[in-house]
mmCIF file of C-alpha atoms in Angstrom:
data_model
loop_
_atom_site.group_PDB
_atom_site.id
_atom_site.type_symbol
_atom_site.label_atom_id
_atom_site.label_comp_id
_atom_site.label_asym_id
_atom_site.label_seq_id
_atom_site.Cartn_x
_atom_site.Cartn_y
_atom_site.Cartn_z
ATOM 1 C CA UNK A 1 -17.481 -9.166 10.257
ATOM 2 C CA UNK A 2 -16.945 -5.628 10.910
ATOM 3 C CA UNK A 3 -16.290 -2.629 9.040
ATOM 4 C CA UNK A 4 -13.731 0.312 10.864
ATOM 5 C CA UNK A 5 -12.836 3.311 8.797
ATOM 6 C CA UNK A 6 -11.273 6.133 9.929
ATOM 7 C CA UNK A 7 -9.366 9.085 8.736
ATOM 8 C CA UNK A 8 -4.808 9.773 8.732
ATOM 9 C CA UNK A 9 -5.437 12.506 12.161
ATOM 10 C CA UNK A 10 -8.800 13.054 14.496
ATOM 11 C CA UNK A 11 -8.366 16.818 14.520
ATOM 12 C CA UNK A 12 -8.554 18.897 11.982
ATOM 13 C CA UNK A 13 -9.185 22.812 11.313
ATOM 14 C CA UNK A 14 -10.804 22.106 8.322
ATOM 15 C CA UNK A 15 -13.677 19.854 10.505
ATOM 16 C CA UNK A 16 -13.527 22.859 13.095
ATOM 17 C CA UNK A 17 -18.051 23.822 14.004
ATOM 18 C CA UNK A 18 -18.475 22.060 10.391
ATOM 19 C CA UNK A 19 -18.121 18.563 12.070
ATOM 20 C CA UNK A 20 -16.701 18.733 14.825
ATOM 21 C CA UNK A 21 -17.515 21.178 18.539
ATOM 22 C CA UNK A 22 -15.139 23.673 18.408
ATOM 23 C CA UNK A 23 -13.868 25.062 20.667
ATOM 24 C CA UNK A 24 -12.820 21.813 22.590
ATOM 25 C CA UNK A 25 -9.604 20.837 24.479
ATOM 26 C CA UNK A 26 -7.133 18.579 24.314
ATOM 27 C CA UNK A 27 -8.534 15.522 25.609
ATOM 28 C CA UNK A 28 -11.997 16.436 24.029
ATOM 29 C CA UNK A 29 -10.969 16.296 20.397
ATOM 30 C CA UNK A 30 -10.624 12.453 19.993
ATOM 31 C CA UNK A 31 -14.127 11.351 21.460
ATOM 32 C CA UNK A 32 -15.509 14.128 18.983
ATOM 33 C CA UNK A 33 -14.041 12.375 16.699
ATOM 34 C CA UNK A 34 -15.276 8.732 17.329
ATOM 35 C CA UNK A 35 -18.579 9.931 17.338
ATOM 36 C CA UNK A 36 -18.192 10.369 13.464
ATOM 37 C CA UNK A 37 -15.272 7.117 12.843
ATOM 38 C CA UNK A 38 -14.770 3.798 14.749
ATOM 39 C CA UNK A 39 -10.902 4.003 13.738
ATOM 40 C CA UNK A 40 -8.509 5.930 13.134
ATOM 41 C CA UNK A 41 -4.071 5.742 11.635
ATOM 42 C CA UNK A 42 -1.974 6.593 14.232
ATOM 43 C CA UNK A 43 0.584 8.644 12.100
ATOM 44 C CA UNK A 44 2.345 11.185 15.236
ATOM 45 C CA UNK A 45 3.674 7.869 16.630
ATOM 46 C CA UNK A 46 6.000 7.894 13.492
ATOM 47 C CA UNK A 47 7.705 10.769 14.708
ATOM 48 C CA UNK A 48 7.972 10.640 18.032
ATOM 49 C CA UNK A 49 6.746 8.071 20.718
ATOM 50 C CA UNK A 50 4.510 9.125 22.539
ATOM 51 C CA UNK A 51 4.031 9.554 26.611
ATOM 52 C CA UNK A 52 2.189 6.943 28.228
ATOM 53 C CA UNK A 53 -0.608 9.488 29.550
ATOM 54 C CA UNK A 54 -0.884 10.164 26.227
ATOM 55 C CA UNK A 55 -1.881 7.210 24.636
ATOM 56 C CA UNK A 56 -4.114 6.596 28.344
ATOM 57 C CA UNK A 57 -6.034 10.343 26.794
ATOM 58 C CA UNK A 58 -6.310 8.172 23.799
ATOM 59 C CA UNK A 59 -7.311 5.082 26.277
ATOM 60 C CA UNK A 60 -9.444 6.992 28.104
ATOM 61 C CA UNK A 61 -11.846 9.299 25.080
ATOM 62 C CA UNK A 62 -12.341 5.701 23.114
ATOM 63 C CA UNK A 63 -14.541 2.647 23.290
ATOM 64 C CA UNK A 64 -13.120 -0.446 23.614
ATOM 65 C CA UNK A 65 -14.032 -1.671 20.149
ATOM 66 C CA UNK A 66 -12.294 1.974 18.448
ATOM 67 C CA UNK A 67 -9.315 0.683 16.867
ATOM 68 C CA UNK A 68 -5.960 2.278 16.408
ATOM 69 C CA UNK A 69 -3.323 1.762 13.501
ATOM 70 C CA UNK A 70 -0.619 2.659 14.732
ATOM 71 C CA UNK A 71 2.625 3.300 13.173
ATOM 72 C CA UNK A 72 6.149 1.992 14.137
ATOM 73 C CA UNK A 73 8.668 4.965 15.328
ATOM 74 C CA UNK A 74 10.904 6.163 12.149
ATOM 75 C CA UNK A 75 13.870 5.333 14.530
ATOM 76 C CA UNK A 76 12.990 1.519 14.043
ATOM 77 C CA UNK A 77 12.040 1.453 10.653
ATOM 78 C CA UNK A 78 13.722 4.427 8.847
ATOM 79 C CA UNK A 79 17.116 5.521 10.561
ATOM 80 C CA UNK A 80 18.038 1.888 11.607
ATOM 81 C CA UNK A 81 15.728 -0.117 9.235
ATOM 82 C CA UNK A 82 14.824 -2.700 11.584
ATOM 83 C CA UNK A 83 17.671 -3.074 13.222
ATOM 84 C CA UNK A 84 19.205 -2.813 16.399
ATOM 85 C CA UNK A 85 16.341 -1.283 17.700
ATOM 86 C CA UNK A 86 15.498 -3.683 20.619
ATOM 87 C CA UNK A 87 15.150 -0.669 23.179
ATOM 88 C CA UNK A 88 12.966 1.821 21.022
ATOM 89 C CA UNK A 89 10.832 -0.693 20.555
ATOM 90 C CA UNK A 90 10.385 -1.584 23.664
ATOM 91 C CA UNK A 91 9.740 1.777 24.965
ATOM 92 C CA UNK A 92 6.943 2.426 22.152
ATOM 93 C CA UNK A 93 5.265 -1.100 23.220
ATOM 94 C CA UNK A 94 5.577 0.195 26.949
ATOM 95 C CA UNK A 95 3.508 3.756 25.418
ATOM 96 C CA UNK A 96 1.063 2.100 24.345
ATOM 97 C CA UNK A 97 -0.206 -0.260 25.970
ATOM 98 C CA UNK A 98 -2.997 1.485 27.884
ATOM 99 C CA UNK A 99 -4.570 0.783 24.160
ATOM 100 C CA UNK A 100 -4.970 -2.741 25.377
ATOM 101 C CA UNK A 101 -7.348 -3.788 21.635
ATOM 102 C CA UNK A 102 -7.936 -0.713 20.109
ATOM 103 C CA UNK A 103 -4.452 -1.313 19.193
ATOM 104 C CA UNK A 104 -5.354 -3.364 15.940
ATOM 105 C CA UNK A 105 -2.585 -3.072 14.505
ATOM 106 C CA UNK A 106 0.715 -2.117 14.733
ATOM 107 C CA UNK A 107 2.372 0.375 11.617
ATOM 108 C CA UNK A 108 5.205 -1.438 9.711
ATOM 109 C CA UNK A 109 5.402 1.421 6.565
ATOM 110 C CA UNK A 110 9.006 1.078 5.515
ATOM 111 C CA UNK A 111 10.525 3.600 2.576
ATOM 112 C CA UNK A 112 11.231 3.627 -1.212
ATOM 113 C CA UNK A 113 13.898 2.154 -0.599
ATOM 114 C CA UNK A 114 13.004 -1.128 1.609
ATOM 115 C CA UNK A 115 14.161 -3.813 -1.665
ATOM 116 C CA UNK A 116 13.257 -7.332 -1.923
ATOM 117 C CA UNK A 117 16.905 -7.537 -0.386
ATOM 118 C CA UNK A 118 15.950 -6.541 2.607
ATOM 119 C CA UNK A 119 12.992 -9.200 3.321
ATOM 120 C CA UNK A 120 15.295 -11.086 5.123
ATOM 121 C CA UNK A 121 15.780 -8.568 7.310
ATOM 122 C CA UNK A 122 12.053 -8.031 7.693
ATOM 123 C CA UNK A 123 11.119 -11.264 7.978
ATOM 124 C CA UNK A 124 14.346 -10.792 10.858
ATOM 125 C CA UNK A 125 12.048 -8.547 12.769
ATOM 126 C CA UNK A 126 8.326 -9.613 13.159
ATOM 127 C CA UNK A 127 9.937 -12.997 14.252
ATOM 128 C CA UNK A 128 11.405 -10.506 17.339
ATOM 129 C CA UNK A 129 8.060 -8.921 17.647
ATOM 130 C CA UNK A 130 6.006 -10.362 20.538
ATOM 131 C CA UNK A 131 2.906 -12.218 19.693
ATOM 132 C CA UNK A 132 1.119 -9.991 21.711
ATOM 133 C CA UNK A 133 0.016 -7.379 18.983
ATOM 134 C CA UNK A 134 -1.113 -7.830 15.342
ATOM 135 C CA UNK A 135 1.358 -6.551 12.695
ATOM 136 C CA UNK A 136 1.097 -4.958 8.769
ATOM 137 C CA UNK A 137 3.681 -3.732 6.909
ATOM 138 C CA UNK A 138 3.397 -0.960 4.000
ATOM 139 C CA UNK A 139 6.173 -0.925 1.406
ATOM 140 C CA UNK A 140 6.771 1.584 -1.190
ATOM 141 C CA UNK A 141 9.394 -0.307 -3.945
ATOM 142 C CA UNK A 142 8.254 -0.473 -6.325
ATOM 143 C CA UNK A 143 9.453 -4.158 -7.073
ATOM 144 C CA UNK A 144 7.119 -6.115 -4.810
ATOM 145 C CA UNK A 145 4.583 -4.520 -7.008
ATOM 146 C CA UNK A 146 6.049 -4.950 -10.515
ATOM 147 C CA UNK A 147 7.697 -8.256 -9.951
ATOM 148 C CA UNK A 148 5.789 -11.004 -9.587
ATOM 149 C CA UNK A 149 8.421 -13.045 -7.339
ATOM 150 C CA UNK A 150 9.473 -10.407 -4.904
ATOM 151 C CA UNK A 151 5.516 -10.205 -4.463
ATOM 152 C CA UNK A 152 5.233 -14.262 -3.654
ATOM 153 C CA UNK A 153 8.529 -13.308 -1.100
ATOM 154 C CA UNK A 154 6.990 -10.470 0.386
ATOM 155 C CA UNK A 155 3.644 -12.445 1.118
ATOM 156 C CA UNK A 156 5.333 -15.603 2.121
ATOM 157 C CA UNK A 157 7.061 -13.220 5.530
ATOM 158 C CA UNK A 158 4.464 -11.767 5.806
ATOM 159 C CA UNK A 159 2.193 -14.956 5.959
ATOM 160 C CA UNK A 160 5.124 -15.991 8.539
ATOM 161 C CA UNK A 161 4.405 -13.425 11.154
ATOM 162 C CA UNK A 162 0.271 -13.200 10.461
ATOM 163 C CA UNK A 163 0.354 -10.400 8.586
ATOM 164 C CA UNK A 164 -0.750 -8.227 6.428
ATOM 165 C CA UNK A 165 0.138 -6.402 3.266
ATOM 166 C CA UNK A 166 -1.118 -2.321 3.088
ATOM 167 C CA UNK A 167 -1.751 -0.599 -0.249
ATOM 168 C CA UNK A 168 -1.825 2.523 -0.198
ATOM 169 C CA UNK A 169 -3.883 3.250 -3.081
ATOM 170 C CA UNK A 170 -2.925 6.299 -5.234
ATOM 171 C CA UNK A 171 -4.179 5.752 -8.123
ATOM 172 C CA UNK A 172 -7.088 8.106 -8.181
ATOM 173 C CA UNK A 173 -4.624 10.517 -7.636
ATOM 174 C CA UNK A 174 -2.349 10.053 -10.330
ATOM 175 C CA UNK A 175 -5.077 9.776 -12.789
ATOM 176 C CA UNK A 176 -6.200 13.477 -14.562
ATOM 177 C CA UNK A 177 -3.134 16.314 -13.872
ATOM 178 C CA UNK A 178 -3.786 18.628 -10.024
ATOM 179 C CA UNK A 179 -6.972 20.546 -10.128
ATOM 180 C CA UNK A 180 -5.463 22.119 -6.362
ATOM 181 C CA UNK A 181 -3.181 23.555 -4.566
ATOM 182 C CA UNK A 182 -2.951 20.515 -2.297
ATOM 183 C CA UNK A 183 -3.613 17.819 -4.871
ATOM 184 C CA UNK A 184 -0.385 19.353 -6.980
ATOM 185 C CA UNK A 185 1.251 19.189 -3.721
ATOM 186 C CA UNK A 186 0.673 15.768 -3.307
ATOM 187 C CA UNK A 187 1.403 14.990 -6.388
ATOM 188 C CA UNK A 188 4.446 15.898 -5.448
ATOM 189 C CA UNK A 189 5.271 14.561 -2.370
ATOM 190 C CA UNK A 190 2.677 11.046 -2.432
ATOM 191 C CA UNK A 191 4.052 8.214 -3.823
ATOM 192 C CA UNK A 192 2.489 6.520 -7.547
ATOM 193 C CA UNK A 193 1.905 3.144 -6.358
ATOM 194 C CA UNK A 194 -0.001 0.595 -8.041
ATOM 195 C CA UNK A 195 -3.581 -0.472 -7.258
ATOM 196 C CA UNK A 196 -3.197 -3.875 -5.460
ATOM 197 C CA UNK A 197 -5.785 -5.688 -3.426
ATOM 198 C CA UNK A 198 -5.699 -9.061 -2.042
ATOM 199 C CA UNK A 199 -6.371 -10.117 2.236
ATOM 200 C CA UNK A 200 -3.879 -12.104 3.438
ATOM 201 C CA UNK A 201 -5.220 -11.947 7.073
ATOM 202 C CA UNK A 202 -8.913 -12.205 8.853
ATOM 203 C CA UNK A 203 -8.544 -8.523 9.307
ATOM 204 C CA UNK A 204 -6.973 -7.003 5.879
ATOM 205 C CA UNK A 205 -5.881 -2.955 6.038
ATOM 206 C CA UNK A 206 -6.330 -0.230 3.411
ATOM 207 C CA UNK A 207 -5.279 3.114 2.524
ATOM 208 C CA UNK A 208 -7.179 4.880 -0.129
ATOM 209 C CA UNK A 209 -6.459 8.605 -1.899
ATOM 210 C CA UNK A 210 -8.651 10.826 -3.764
ATOM 211 C CA UNK A 211 -9.127 13.622 -5.246
ATOM 212 C CA UNK A 212 -10.138 17.519 -3.437
ATOM 213 C CA UNK A 213 -12.822 16.929 -5.348
ATOM 214 C CA UNK A 214 -15.657 14.272 -3.959
ATOM 215 C CA UNK A 215 -17.241 13.115 -6.764
ATOM 216 C CA UNK A 216 -13.826 12.203 -7.702
ATOM 217 C CA UNK A 217 -13.030 10.799 -4.906
ATOM 218 C CA UNK A 218 -16.276 8.531 -4.422
ATOM 219 C CA UNK A 219 -15.772 7.818 -8.533
ATOM 220 C CA UNK A 220 -11.713 6.365 -7.440
ATOM 221 C CA UNK A 221 -13.562 4.482 -4.265
ATOM 222 C CA UNK A 222 -15.983 2.045 -6.240
ATOM 223 C CA UNK A 223 -13.855 -0.850 -6.551
ATOM 224 C CA UNK A 224 -12.879 -0.486 -3.210
ATOM 225 C CA UNK A 225 -16.357 -1.185 -1.925
ATOM 226 C CA UNK A 226 -16.998 -4.060 -3.360
ATOM 227 C CA UNK A 227 -13.664 -4.892 -2.370
ATOM 228 C CA UNK A 228 -14.719 -4.879 0.831
ATOM 229 C CA UNK A 229 -18.163 -5.509 0.541
ATOM 230 C CA UNK A 230 -16.225 -9.343 -0.865
ATOM 231 C CA UNK A 231 -14.207 -9.203 1.974
ATOM 232 C CA UNK A 232 -16.975 -9.118 4.927
ATOM 233 C CA UNK A 233 -19.032 -11.211 3.276
ATOM 234 C CA UNK A 234 -16.388 -13.868 3.931
ATOM 235 C CA UNK A 235 -15.826 -13.247 7.082
ATOM 236 C CA UNK A 236 -12.897 -10.771 7.317
ATOM 237 C CA UNK A 237 -13.124 -7.775 9.455
ATOM 238 C CA UNK A 238 -11.379 -5.020 7.288
ATOM 239 C CA UNK A 239 -10.197 -1.166 7.816
ATOM 240 C CA UNK A 240 -9.929 1.101 5.672
ATOM 241 C CA UNK A 241 -8.831 4.506 6.154
ATOM 242 C CA UNK A 242 -10.012 7.532 3.447
ATOM 243 C CA UNK A 243 -7.714 10.643 3.048
ATOM 244 C CA UNK A 244 -7.522 12.713 -0.112
ATOM 245 C CA UNK A 245 -4.837 15.993 -1.100
ATOM 246 C CA UNK A 246 -6.322 18.417 1.795
ATOM 247 C CA UNK A 247 -8.326 16.248 3.937
ATOM 248 C CA UNK A 248 -11.211 18.232 4.558
ATOM 249 C CA UNK A 249 -14.226 16.282 3.882
ATOM 250 C CA UNK A 250 -12.407 13.485 4.676
ATOM 251 C CA UNK A 251 -13.782 12.855 8.004
ATOM 252 C CA UNK A 252 -17.249 13.356 5.896
ATOM 253 C CA UNK A 253 -15.933 11.065 3.521
ATOM 254 C CA UNK A 254 -14.820 7.731 4.894
ATOM 255 C CA UNK A 255 -18.257 7.711 7.136
ATOM 256 C CA UNK A 256 -19.783 8.231 3.281
ATOM 257 C CA UNK A 257 -17.245 4.915 2.172
ATOM 258 C CA UNK A 258 -19.341 2.861 5.371
ATOM 259 C CA UNK A 259 -22.718 4.016 4.503
ATOM 260 C CA UNK A 260 -22.231 2.452 0.895
ATOM 261 C CA UNK A 261 -20.520 -0.865 2.478
ATOM 262 C CA UNK A 262 -23.554 -0.660 4.948
ATOM 263 C CA UNK A 263 -26.166 -0.224 1.136
ATOM 264 C CA UNK A 264 -25.214 -3.375 0.190
ATOM 265 C CA UNK A 265 -24.020 -4.805 3.561
ATOM 266 C CA UNK A 266 -27.318 -3.759 5.570
ATOM 267 C CA UNK A 267 -26.177 -5.990 8.678
ATOM 268 C CA UNK A 268 -22.797 -4.137 9.007
ATOM 269 C CA UNK A 269 -23.209 -2.451 12.776
ATOM 270 C CA UNK A 270 -23.906 1.351 12.344
ATOM 271 C CA UNK A 271 -21.259 3.787 13.318
ATOM 272 C CA UNK A 272 -22.312 5.760 15.830
ATOM 273 C CA UNK A 273 -24.160 9.324 16.080
ATOM 274 C CA UNK A 274 -21.965 12.049 15.076
ATOM 275 C CA UNK A 275 -21.804 14.501 17.868
ATOM 276 C CA UNK A 276 -23.402 18.326 17.400
ATOM 277 C CA UNK A 277 -21.356 20.872 16.803
ATOM 278 C CA UNK A 278 -22.909 22.696 18.503
ATOM 279 C CA UNK A 279 -24.235 22.907 22.755
ATOM 280 C CA UNK A 280 -27.976 21.383 22.863
ATOM 281 C CA UNK A 281 -30.731 24.350 24.476
ATOM 282 C CA UNK A 282 -34.128 23.503 25.456
ATOM 283 C CA UNK A 283 -34.990 27.188 23.700
#
């Protein structure tokens, strides 16, 4: 039973000197982040497959129990739509191999146009994937949420590969009009996804998008506190990623989410002590 929490990135300008030391060389930034959180979304891999040496650096900066949820590259999921992807997939799997057990799940984020009629393609793709990894799928077509039959069909496909369904909970963002530039931008770019809270495997993954106001973000995640606590009591090991439109407080909020769950389940292992933002001195 373990709770992993994290953010969408491990380096962010508003965190510098406030949460994380600055300056830090690139080879130390993930190490500093990993003293705050024990997981991170691997979003950068969506835009380009990293070099193996880059991934080796990620592994060196993190303990073996740190977790990455690594997104498959855009050419596989959005451009080729899971077909004729053997070469790209092979290169990606070879590149991330140094992560070893840190690769918690490979994240298959599908475009909003990927519909229930495409489930055969998804099923075939999942069957071809090596069993050396765990997989998690994020869908954005409304039919999977609004049509019960389509949702059940997706769950059946995922169950066949022991894959998880990642919800992207944006309900807090769209509950009321935006009040900041970052929120207005998020309103234009983020999908309006219905709330979904059910786990298919022993390792559920949740992406939660709050507001730039901390109180409203915390208010919006209360139902997740209860659900995550229930999953932990069932023996599952959930991973929760906290987002806000500007992400200025996301690092602190991810840690607070972990604290709020741990207040209900004190037996959960605590997060590490954050790295000081200033060098320690004797005077």
